[in-house]
PDB file of C-alpha atoms in Angstrom:
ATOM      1  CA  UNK A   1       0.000   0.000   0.000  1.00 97.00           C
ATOM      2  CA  UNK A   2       0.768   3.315  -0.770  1.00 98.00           C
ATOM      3  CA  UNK A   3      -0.487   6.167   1.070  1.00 97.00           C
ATOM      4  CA  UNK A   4      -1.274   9.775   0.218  1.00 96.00           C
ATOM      5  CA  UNK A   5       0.057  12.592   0.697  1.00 93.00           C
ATOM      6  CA  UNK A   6       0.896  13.503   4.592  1.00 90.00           C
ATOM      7  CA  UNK A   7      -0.638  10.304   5.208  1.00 92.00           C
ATOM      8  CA  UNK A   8       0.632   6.681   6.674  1.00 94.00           C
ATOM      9  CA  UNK A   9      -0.466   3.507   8.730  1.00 93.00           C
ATOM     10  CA  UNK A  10      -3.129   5.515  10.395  1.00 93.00           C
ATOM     11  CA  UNK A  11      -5.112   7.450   7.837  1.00 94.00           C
ATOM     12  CA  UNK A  12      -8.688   5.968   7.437  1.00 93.00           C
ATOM     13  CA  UNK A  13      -8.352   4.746   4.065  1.00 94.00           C
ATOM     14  CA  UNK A  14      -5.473   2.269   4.967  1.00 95.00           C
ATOM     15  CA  UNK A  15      -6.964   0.882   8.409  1.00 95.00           C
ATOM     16  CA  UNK A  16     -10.056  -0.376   6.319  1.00 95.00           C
ATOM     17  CA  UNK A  17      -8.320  -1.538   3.760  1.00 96.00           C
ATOM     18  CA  UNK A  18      -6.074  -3.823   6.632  1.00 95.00           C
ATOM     19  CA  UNK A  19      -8.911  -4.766   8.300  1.00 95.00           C
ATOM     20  CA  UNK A  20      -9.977  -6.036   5.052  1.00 95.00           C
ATOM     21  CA  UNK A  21      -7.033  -7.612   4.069  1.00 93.00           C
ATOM     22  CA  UNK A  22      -6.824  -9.303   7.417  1.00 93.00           C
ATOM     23  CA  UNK A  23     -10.435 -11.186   7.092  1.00 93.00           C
ATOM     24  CA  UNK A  24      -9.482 -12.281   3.088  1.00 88.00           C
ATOM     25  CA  UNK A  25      -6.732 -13.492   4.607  1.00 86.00           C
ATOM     26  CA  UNK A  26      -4.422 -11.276   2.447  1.00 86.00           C
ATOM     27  CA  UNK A  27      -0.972 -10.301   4.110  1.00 92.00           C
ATOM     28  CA  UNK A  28      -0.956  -6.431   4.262  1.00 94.00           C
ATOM     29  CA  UNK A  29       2.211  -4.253   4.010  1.00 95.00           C
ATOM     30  CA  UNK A  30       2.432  -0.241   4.019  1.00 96.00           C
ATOM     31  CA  UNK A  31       5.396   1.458   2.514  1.00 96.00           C
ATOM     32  CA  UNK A  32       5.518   4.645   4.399  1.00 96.00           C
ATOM     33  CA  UNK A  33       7.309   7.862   2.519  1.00 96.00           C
ATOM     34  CA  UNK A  34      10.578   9.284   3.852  1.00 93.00           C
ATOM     35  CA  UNK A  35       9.687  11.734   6.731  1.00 88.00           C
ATOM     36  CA  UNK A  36       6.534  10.258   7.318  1.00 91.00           C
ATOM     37  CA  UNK A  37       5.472   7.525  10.290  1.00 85.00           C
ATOM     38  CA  UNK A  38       7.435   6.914  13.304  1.00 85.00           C
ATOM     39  CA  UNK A  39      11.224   7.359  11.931  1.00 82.00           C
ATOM     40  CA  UNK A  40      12.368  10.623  10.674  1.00 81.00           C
ATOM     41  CA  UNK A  41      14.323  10.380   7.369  1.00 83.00           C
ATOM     42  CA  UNK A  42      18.226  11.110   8.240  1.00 84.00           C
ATOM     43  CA  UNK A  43      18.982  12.262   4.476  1.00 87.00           C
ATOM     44  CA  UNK A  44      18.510  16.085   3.208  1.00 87.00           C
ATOM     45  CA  UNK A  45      15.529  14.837   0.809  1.00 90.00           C
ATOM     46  CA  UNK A  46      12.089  13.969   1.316  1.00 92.00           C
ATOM     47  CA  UNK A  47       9.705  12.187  -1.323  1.00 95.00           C
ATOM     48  CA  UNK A  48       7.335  13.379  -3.904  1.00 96.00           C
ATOM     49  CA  UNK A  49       4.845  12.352  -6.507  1.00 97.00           C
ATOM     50  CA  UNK A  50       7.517  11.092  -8.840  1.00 98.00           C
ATOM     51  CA  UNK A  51      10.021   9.266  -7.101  1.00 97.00           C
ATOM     52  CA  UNK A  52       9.510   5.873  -7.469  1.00 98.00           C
ATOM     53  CA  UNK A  53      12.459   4.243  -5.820  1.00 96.00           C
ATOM     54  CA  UNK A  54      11.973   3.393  -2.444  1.00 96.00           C
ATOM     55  CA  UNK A  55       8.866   1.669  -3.956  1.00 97.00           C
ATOM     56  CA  UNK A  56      10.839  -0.115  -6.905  1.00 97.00           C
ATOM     57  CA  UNK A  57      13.505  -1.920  -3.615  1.00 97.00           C
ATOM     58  CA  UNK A  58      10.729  -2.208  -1.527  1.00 96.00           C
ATOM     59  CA  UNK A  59       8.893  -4.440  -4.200  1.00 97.00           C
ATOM     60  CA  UNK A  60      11.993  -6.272  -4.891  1.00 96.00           C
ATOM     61  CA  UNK A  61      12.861  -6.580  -1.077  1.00 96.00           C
ATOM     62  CA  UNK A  62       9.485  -8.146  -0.872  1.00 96.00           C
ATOM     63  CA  UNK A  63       9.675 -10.415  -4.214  1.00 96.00           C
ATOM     64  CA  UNK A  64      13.398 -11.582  -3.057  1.00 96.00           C
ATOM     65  CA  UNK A  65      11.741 -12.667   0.413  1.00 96.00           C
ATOM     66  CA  UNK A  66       8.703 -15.086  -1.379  1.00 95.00           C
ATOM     67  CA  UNK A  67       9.550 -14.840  -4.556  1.00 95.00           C
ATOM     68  CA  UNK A  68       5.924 -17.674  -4.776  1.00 94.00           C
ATOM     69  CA  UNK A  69       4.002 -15.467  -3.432  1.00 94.00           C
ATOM     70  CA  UNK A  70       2.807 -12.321  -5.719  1.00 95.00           C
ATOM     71  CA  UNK A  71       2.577  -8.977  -5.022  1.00 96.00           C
ATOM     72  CA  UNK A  72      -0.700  -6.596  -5.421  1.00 97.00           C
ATOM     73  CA  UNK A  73      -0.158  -3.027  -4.749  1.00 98.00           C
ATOM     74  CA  UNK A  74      -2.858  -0.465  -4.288  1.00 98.00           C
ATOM     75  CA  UNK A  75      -2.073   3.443  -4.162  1.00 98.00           C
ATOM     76  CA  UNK A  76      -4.169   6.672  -2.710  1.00 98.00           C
ATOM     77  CA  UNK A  77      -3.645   9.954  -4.499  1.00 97.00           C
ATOM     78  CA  UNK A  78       0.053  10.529  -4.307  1.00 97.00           C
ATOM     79  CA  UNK A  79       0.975   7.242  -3.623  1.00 98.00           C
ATOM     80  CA  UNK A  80      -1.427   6.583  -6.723  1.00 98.00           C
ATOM     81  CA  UNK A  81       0.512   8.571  -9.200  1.00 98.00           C
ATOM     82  CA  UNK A  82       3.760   7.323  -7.817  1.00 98.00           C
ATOM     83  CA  UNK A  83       2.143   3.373  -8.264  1.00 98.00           C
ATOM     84  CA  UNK A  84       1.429   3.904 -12.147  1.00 98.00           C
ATOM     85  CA  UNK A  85       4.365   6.008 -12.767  1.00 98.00           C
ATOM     86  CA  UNK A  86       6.148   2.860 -11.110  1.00 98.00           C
ATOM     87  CA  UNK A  87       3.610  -0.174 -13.326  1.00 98.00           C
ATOM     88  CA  UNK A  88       4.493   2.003 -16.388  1.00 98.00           C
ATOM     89  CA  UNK A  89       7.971   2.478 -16.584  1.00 97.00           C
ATOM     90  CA  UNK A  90       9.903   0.140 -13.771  1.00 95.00           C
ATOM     91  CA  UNK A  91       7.462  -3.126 -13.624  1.00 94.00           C
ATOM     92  CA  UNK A  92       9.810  -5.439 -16.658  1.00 91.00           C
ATOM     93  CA  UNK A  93      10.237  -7.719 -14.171  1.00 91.00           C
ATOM     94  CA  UNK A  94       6.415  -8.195 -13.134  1.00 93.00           C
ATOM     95  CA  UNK A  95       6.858  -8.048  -9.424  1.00 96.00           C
ATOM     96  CA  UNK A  96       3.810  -6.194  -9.066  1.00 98.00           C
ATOM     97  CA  UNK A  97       0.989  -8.748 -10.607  1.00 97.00           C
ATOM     98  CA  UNK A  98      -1.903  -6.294 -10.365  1.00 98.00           C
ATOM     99  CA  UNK A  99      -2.649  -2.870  -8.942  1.00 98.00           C
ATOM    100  CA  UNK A 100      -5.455  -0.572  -7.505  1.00 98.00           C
ATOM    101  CA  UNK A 101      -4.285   3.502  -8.208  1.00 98.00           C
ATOM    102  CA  UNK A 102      -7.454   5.532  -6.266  1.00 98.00           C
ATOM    103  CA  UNK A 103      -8.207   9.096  -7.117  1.00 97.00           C
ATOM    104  CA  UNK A 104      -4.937   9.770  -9.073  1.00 98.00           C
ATOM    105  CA  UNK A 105      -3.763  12.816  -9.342  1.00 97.00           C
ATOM    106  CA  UNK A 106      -3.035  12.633 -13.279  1.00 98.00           C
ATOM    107  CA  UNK A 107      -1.687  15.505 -13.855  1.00 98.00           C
ATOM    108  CA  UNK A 108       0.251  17.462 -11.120  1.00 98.00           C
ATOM    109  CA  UNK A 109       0.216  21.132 -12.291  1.00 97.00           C
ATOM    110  CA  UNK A 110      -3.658  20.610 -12.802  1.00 96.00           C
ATOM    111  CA  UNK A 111      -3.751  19.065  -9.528  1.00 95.00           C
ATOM    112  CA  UNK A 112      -1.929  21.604  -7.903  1.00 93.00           C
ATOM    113  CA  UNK A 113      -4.361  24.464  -9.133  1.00 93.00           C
ATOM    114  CA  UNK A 114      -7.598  22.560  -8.713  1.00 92.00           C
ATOM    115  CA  UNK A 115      -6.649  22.063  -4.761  1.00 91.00           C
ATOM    116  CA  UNK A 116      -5.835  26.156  -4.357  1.00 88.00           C
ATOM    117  CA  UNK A 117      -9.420  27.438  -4.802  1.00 83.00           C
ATOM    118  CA  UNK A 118     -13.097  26.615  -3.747  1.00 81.00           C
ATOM    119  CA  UNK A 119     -13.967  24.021  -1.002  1.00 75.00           C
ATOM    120  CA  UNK A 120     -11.021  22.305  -1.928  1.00 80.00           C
ATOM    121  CA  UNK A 121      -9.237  25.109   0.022  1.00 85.00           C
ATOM    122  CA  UNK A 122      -9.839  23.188   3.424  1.00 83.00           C
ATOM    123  CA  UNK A 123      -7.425  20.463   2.342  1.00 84.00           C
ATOM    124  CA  UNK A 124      -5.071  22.772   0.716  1.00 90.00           C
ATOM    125  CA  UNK A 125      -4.571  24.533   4.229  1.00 91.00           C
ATOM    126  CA  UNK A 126      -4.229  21.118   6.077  1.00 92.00           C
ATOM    127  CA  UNK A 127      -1.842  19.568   3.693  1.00 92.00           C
ATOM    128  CA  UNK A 128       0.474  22.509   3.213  1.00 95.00           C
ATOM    129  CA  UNK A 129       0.708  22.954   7.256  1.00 94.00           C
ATOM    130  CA  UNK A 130       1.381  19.631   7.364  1.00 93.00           C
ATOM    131  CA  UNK A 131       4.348  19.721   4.990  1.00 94.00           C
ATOM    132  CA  UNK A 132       5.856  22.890   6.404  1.00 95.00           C
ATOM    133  CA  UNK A 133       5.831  21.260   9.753  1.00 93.00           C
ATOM    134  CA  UNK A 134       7.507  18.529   8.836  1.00 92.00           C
ATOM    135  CA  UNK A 135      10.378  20.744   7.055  1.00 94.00           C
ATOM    136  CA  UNK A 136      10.759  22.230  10.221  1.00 93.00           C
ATOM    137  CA  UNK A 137      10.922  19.248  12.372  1.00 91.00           C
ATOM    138  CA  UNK A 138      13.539  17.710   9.741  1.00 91.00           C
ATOM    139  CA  UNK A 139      15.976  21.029   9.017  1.00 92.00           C
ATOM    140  CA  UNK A 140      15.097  23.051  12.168  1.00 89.00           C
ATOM    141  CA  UNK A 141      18.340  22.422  14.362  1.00 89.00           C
ATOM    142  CA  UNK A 142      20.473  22.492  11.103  1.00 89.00           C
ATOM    143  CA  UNK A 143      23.264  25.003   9.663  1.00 91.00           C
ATOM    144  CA  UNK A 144      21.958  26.438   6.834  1.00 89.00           C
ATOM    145  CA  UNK A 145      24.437  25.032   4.772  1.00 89.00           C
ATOM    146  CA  UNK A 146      23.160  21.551   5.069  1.00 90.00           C
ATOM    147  CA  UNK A 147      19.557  22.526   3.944  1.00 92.00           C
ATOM    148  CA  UNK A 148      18.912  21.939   0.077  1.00 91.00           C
ATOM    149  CA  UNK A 149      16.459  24.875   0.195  1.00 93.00           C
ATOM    150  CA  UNK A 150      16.183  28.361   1.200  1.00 93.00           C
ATOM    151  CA  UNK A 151      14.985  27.713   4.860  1.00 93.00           C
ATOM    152  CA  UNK A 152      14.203  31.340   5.900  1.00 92.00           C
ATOM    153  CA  UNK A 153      11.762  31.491   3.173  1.00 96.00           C
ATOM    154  CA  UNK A 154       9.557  28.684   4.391  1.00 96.00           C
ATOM    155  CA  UNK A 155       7.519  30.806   6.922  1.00 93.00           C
ATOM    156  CA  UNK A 156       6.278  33.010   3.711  1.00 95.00           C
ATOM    157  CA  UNK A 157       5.284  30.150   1.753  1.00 96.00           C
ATOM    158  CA  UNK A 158       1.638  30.023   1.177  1.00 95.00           C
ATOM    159  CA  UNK A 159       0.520  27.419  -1.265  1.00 95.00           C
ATOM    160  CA  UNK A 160       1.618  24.192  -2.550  1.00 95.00           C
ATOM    161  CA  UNK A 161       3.343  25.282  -5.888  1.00 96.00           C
ATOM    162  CA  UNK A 162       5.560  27.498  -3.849  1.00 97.00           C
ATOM    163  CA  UNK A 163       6.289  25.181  -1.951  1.00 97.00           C
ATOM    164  CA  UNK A 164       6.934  22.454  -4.552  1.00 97.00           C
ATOM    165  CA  UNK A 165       9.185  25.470  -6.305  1.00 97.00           C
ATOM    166  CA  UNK A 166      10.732  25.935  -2.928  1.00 97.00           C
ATOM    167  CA  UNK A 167      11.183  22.852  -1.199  1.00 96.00           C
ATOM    168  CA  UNK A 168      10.463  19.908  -3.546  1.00 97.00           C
ATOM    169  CA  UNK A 169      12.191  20.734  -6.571  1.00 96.00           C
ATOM    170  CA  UNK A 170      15.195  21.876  -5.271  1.00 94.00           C
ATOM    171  CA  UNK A 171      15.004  18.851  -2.971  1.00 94.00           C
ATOM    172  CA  UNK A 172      14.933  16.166  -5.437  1.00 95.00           C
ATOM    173  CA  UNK A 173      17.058  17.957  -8.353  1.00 95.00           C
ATOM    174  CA  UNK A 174      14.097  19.384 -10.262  1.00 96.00           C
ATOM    175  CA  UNK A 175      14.746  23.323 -11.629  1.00 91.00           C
ATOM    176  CA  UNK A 176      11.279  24.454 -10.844  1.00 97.00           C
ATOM    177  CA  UNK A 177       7.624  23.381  -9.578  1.00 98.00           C
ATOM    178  CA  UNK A 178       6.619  22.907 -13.460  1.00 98.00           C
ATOM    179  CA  UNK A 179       9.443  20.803 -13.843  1.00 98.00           C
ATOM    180  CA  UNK A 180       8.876  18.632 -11.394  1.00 98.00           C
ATOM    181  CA  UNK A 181       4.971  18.493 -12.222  1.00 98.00           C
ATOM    182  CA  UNK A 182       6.184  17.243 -16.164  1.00 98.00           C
ATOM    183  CA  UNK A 183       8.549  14.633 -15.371  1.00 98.00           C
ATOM    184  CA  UNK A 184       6.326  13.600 -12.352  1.00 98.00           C
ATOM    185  CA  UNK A 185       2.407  13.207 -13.539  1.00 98.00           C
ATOM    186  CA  UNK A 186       1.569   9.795 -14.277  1.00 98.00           C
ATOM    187  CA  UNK A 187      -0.894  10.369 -17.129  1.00 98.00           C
ATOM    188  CA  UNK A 188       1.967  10.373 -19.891  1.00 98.00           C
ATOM    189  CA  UNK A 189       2.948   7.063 -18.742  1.00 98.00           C
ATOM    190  CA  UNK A 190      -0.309   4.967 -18.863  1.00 98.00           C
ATOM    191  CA  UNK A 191       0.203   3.646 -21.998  1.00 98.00           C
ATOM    192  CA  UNK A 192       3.251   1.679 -20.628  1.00 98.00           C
ATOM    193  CA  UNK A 193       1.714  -0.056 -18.159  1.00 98.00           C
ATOM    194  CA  UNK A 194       1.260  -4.075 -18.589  1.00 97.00           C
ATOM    195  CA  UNK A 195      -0.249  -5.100 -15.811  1.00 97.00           C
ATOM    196  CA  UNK A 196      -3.338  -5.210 -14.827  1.00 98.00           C
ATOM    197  CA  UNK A 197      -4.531  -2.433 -13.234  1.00 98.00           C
ATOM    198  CA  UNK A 198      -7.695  -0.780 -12.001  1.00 98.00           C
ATOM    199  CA  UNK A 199      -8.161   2.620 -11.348  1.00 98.00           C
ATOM    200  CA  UNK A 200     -10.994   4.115  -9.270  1.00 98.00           C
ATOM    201  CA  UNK A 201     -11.288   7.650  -9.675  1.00 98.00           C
ATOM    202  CA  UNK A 202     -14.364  10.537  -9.273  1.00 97.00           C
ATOM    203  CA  UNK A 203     -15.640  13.275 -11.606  1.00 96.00           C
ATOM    204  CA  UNK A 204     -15.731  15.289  -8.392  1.00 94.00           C
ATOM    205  CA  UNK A 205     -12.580  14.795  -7.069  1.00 95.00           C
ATOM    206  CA  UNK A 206     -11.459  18.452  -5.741  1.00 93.00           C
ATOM    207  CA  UNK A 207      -7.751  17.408  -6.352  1.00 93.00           C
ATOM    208  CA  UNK A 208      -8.205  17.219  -9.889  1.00 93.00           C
ATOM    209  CA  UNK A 209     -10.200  19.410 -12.989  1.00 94.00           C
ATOM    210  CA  UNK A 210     -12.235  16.518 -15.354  1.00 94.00           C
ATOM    211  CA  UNK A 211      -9.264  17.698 -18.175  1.00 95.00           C
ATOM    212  CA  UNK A 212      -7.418  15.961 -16.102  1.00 96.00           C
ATOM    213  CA  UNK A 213      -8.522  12.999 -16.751  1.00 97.00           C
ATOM    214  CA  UNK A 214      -7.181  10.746 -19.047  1.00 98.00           C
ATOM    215  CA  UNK A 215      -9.192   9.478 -22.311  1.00 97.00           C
ATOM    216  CA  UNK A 216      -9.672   5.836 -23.223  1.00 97.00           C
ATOM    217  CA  UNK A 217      -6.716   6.265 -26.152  1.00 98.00           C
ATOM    218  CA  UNK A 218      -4.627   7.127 -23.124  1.00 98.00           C
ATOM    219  CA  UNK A 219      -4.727   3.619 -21.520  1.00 98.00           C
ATOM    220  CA  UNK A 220      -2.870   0.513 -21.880  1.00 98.00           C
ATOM    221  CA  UNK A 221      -5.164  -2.752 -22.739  1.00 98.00           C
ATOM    222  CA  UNK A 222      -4.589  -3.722 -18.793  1.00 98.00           C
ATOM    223  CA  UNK A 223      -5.745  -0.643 -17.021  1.00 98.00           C
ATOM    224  CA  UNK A 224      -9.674  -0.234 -16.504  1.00 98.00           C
ATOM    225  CA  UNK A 225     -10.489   3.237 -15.382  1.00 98.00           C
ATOM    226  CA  UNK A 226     -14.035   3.106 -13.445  1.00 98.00           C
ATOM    227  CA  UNK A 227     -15.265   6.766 -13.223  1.00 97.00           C
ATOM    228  CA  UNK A 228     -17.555   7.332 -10.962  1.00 96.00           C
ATOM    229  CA  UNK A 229     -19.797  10.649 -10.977  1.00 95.00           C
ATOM    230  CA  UNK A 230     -19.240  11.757  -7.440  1.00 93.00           C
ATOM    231  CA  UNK A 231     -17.162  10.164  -4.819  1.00 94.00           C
ATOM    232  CA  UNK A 232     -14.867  12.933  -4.178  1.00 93.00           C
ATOM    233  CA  UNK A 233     -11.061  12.603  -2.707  1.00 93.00           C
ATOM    234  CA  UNK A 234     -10.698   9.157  -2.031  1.00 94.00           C
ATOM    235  CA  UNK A 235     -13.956   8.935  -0.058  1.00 91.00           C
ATOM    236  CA  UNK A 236     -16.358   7.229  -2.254  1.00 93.00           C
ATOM    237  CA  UNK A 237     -19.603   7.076   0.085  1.00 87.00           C
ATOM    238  CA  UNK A 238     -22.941   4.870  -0.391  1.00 78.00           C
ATOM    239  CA  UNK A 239     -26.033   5.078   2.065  1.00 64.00           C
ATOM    240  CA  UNK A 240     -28.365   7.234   3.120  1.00 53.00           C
ATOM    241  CA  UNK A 241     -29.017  10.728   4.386  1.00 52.00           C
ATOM    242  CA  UNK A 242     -31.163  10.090   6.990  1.00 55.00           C
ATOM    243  CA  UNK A 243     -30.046   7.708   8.614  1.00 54.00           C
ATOM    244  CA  UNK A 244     -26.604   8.700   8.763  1.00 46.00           C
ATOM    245  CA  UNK A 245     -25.433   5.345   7.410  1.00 49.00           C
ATOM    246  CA  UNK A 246     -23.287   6.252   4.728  1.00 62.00           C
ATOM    247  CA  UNK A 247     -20.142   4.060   4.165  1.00 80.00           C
ATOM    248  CA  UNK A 248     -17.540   3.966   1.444  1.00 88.00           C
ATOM    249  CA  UNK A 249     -17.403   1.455  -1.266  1.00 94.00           C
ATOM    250  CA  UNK A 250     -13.927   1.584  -1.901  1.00 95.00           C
ATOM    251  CA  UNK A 251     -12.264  -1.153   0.235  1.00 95.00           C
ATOM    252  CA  UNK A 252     -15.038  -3.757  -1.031  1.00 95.00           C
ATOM    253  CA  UNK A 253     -14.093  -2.256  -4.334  1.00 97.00           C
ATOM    254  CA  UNK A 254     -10.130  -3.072  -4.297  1.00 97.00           C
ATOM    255  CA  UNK A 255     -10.295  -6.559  -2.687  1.00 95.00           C
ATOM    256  CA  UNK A 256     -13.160  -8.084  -4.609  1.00 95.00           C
ATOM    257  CA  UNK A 257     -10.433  -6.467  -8.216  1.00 96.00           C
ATOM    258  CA  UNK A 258      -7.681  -8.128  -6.335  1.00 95.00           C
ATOM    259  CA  UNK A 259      -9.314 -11.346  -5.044  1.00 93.00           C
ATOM    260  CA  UNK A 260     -10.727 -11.361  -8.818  1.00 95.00           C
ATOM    261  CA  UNK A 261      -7.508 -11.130 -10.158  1.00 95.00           C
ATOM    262  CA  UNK A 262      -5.639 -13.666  -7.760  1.00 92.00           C
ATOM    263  CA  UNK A 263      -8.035 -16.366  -8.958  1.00 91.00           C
ATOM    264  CA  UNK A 264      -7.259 -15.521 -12.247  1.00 87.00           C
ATOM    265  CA  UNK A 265     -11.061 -13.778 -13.281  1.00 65.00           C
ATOM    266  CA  UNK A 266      -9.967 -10.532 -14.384  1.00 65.00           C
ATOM    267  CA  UNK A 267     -12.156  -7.591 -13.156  1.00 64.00           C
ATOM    268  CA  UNK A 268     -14.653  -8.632 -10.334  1.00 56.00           C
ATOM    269  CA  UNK A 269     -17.402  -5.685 -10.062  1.00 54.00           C
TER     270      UNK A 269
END
């Protein structure tokens, strides 16, 4: 599993989709980004939408320990566009036999602008406090020397591209924010992809404009996109209003595509 980002072992999406895991007797793993969980990353980097290297070893860490046992990965918005970027350029091998991406964030710049106005404000504040603090946390008690960025001018940051043009593309070698957002977004990449591969994405989703969205021309034979109307960021609700009963579909969603594909039945609805 890979989470979102800001997120780890303990955001909502990935305790369902253990619990799950656990009673269809699936073995779960969570690969959690540098700087986030328990552990604090020790090297002057972090991780971003693009980097799909610490996934790529810990794959092949995985394969090299049960090689007869195969792998199914499932990704949540940045861990989603970081999954296909991975399935469509790094997956020769086949480690990875089949793969959930949920609400993808296709194509970064888009994504990026979509999350900076409207409603979708609310998580635009939350996420980019979130990321400054953990800057701070990281590079705080450090010269200023031995930070890849321009530390005093953190505090004046006030949206994600600036800090993606501050932080994250210095970070990681990119020149700029748009740099970074063209090597990074996963929709040019789709076509490469040759395992199968579901992804679950809304109409609504705040974190990314319909344009966004890739056509069917844009997809590899293996990858079923199932659009859904509304279901928002990775939430995905069915129920009722009244009675307050409302539950997501999602996790029902991924393991009945992955149980499908285990027993070798291709897309389970």
């Amino acid at each position: 599993m890979l989470h979102g980002l800001a997120g780890g072992y303990d955001s909502a999406y990935a305790r369902d989709l253990f619990t799950a895991f656990e009673a269809h007797e699936l073995e779960g793993h969570l690969l959690h980004f540098r700087g986030c969980g328990d552990l604090m990353n020790r090297l002057p980097r972090g991780y971003h939408a693009g980097d799909t290297s610490d996934f790529a070893h810990y794959v092949s860490e995985l394969h090299r320990e049960a090689p007869e046992r195969p792998i199914y990965a499932v990704g949540f918005s940045l861990g989603a566009n970081v999954l296909l970027k991975y399935l469509g350029t790094e997956n020769e091998q086949g480690h990875v036999a089949a793969a959930v991406a949920v609400s993808v964030p296709f194509l970064l710049d888009d994504a990026c602008e979509s999350i900076s106005s409207g409603f979708s404000l609310l998580y635009h504040k939350v996420l980019l406090r979130r990321l400054k603090q953990s800057m701070v946390e990281k590079f705080g008690s450090l010269p200023a020397d031995q930070i890849p960025f321009d530390y005093g001018a953190l505090k004046r940051v006030g949206d994600l591209r600036s800090f993606d043009d501050l932080v994250t593309a210095p970070m990681h070698g990119f020149g700029t924010a748009e740099h970074y957002y063209a090597v990074s977004s996963c929709r040019q990449y789709l076509l490469g992809i040759d395992t199968p591969t579901l992804i679950l994405h809304a109409a609504d989703d705040p974190f990314q404009s319909p344009a966004g969205i890739p056509t069917p021309s844009e997809l590899a034979s293996p990858v079923e996109l199932e659009l859904s109307a509304h279901g928002g960021h990775v939430g995905f609700l069915q129920g009722t209003s009244g009675g307050l009963t409302w539950k997501s579909w999602l996790t029902p969603r991924i393991t009945a595509y992955l149980r499908a594909q285990a027993r070798g039945q291709g897309s389970a609805t």
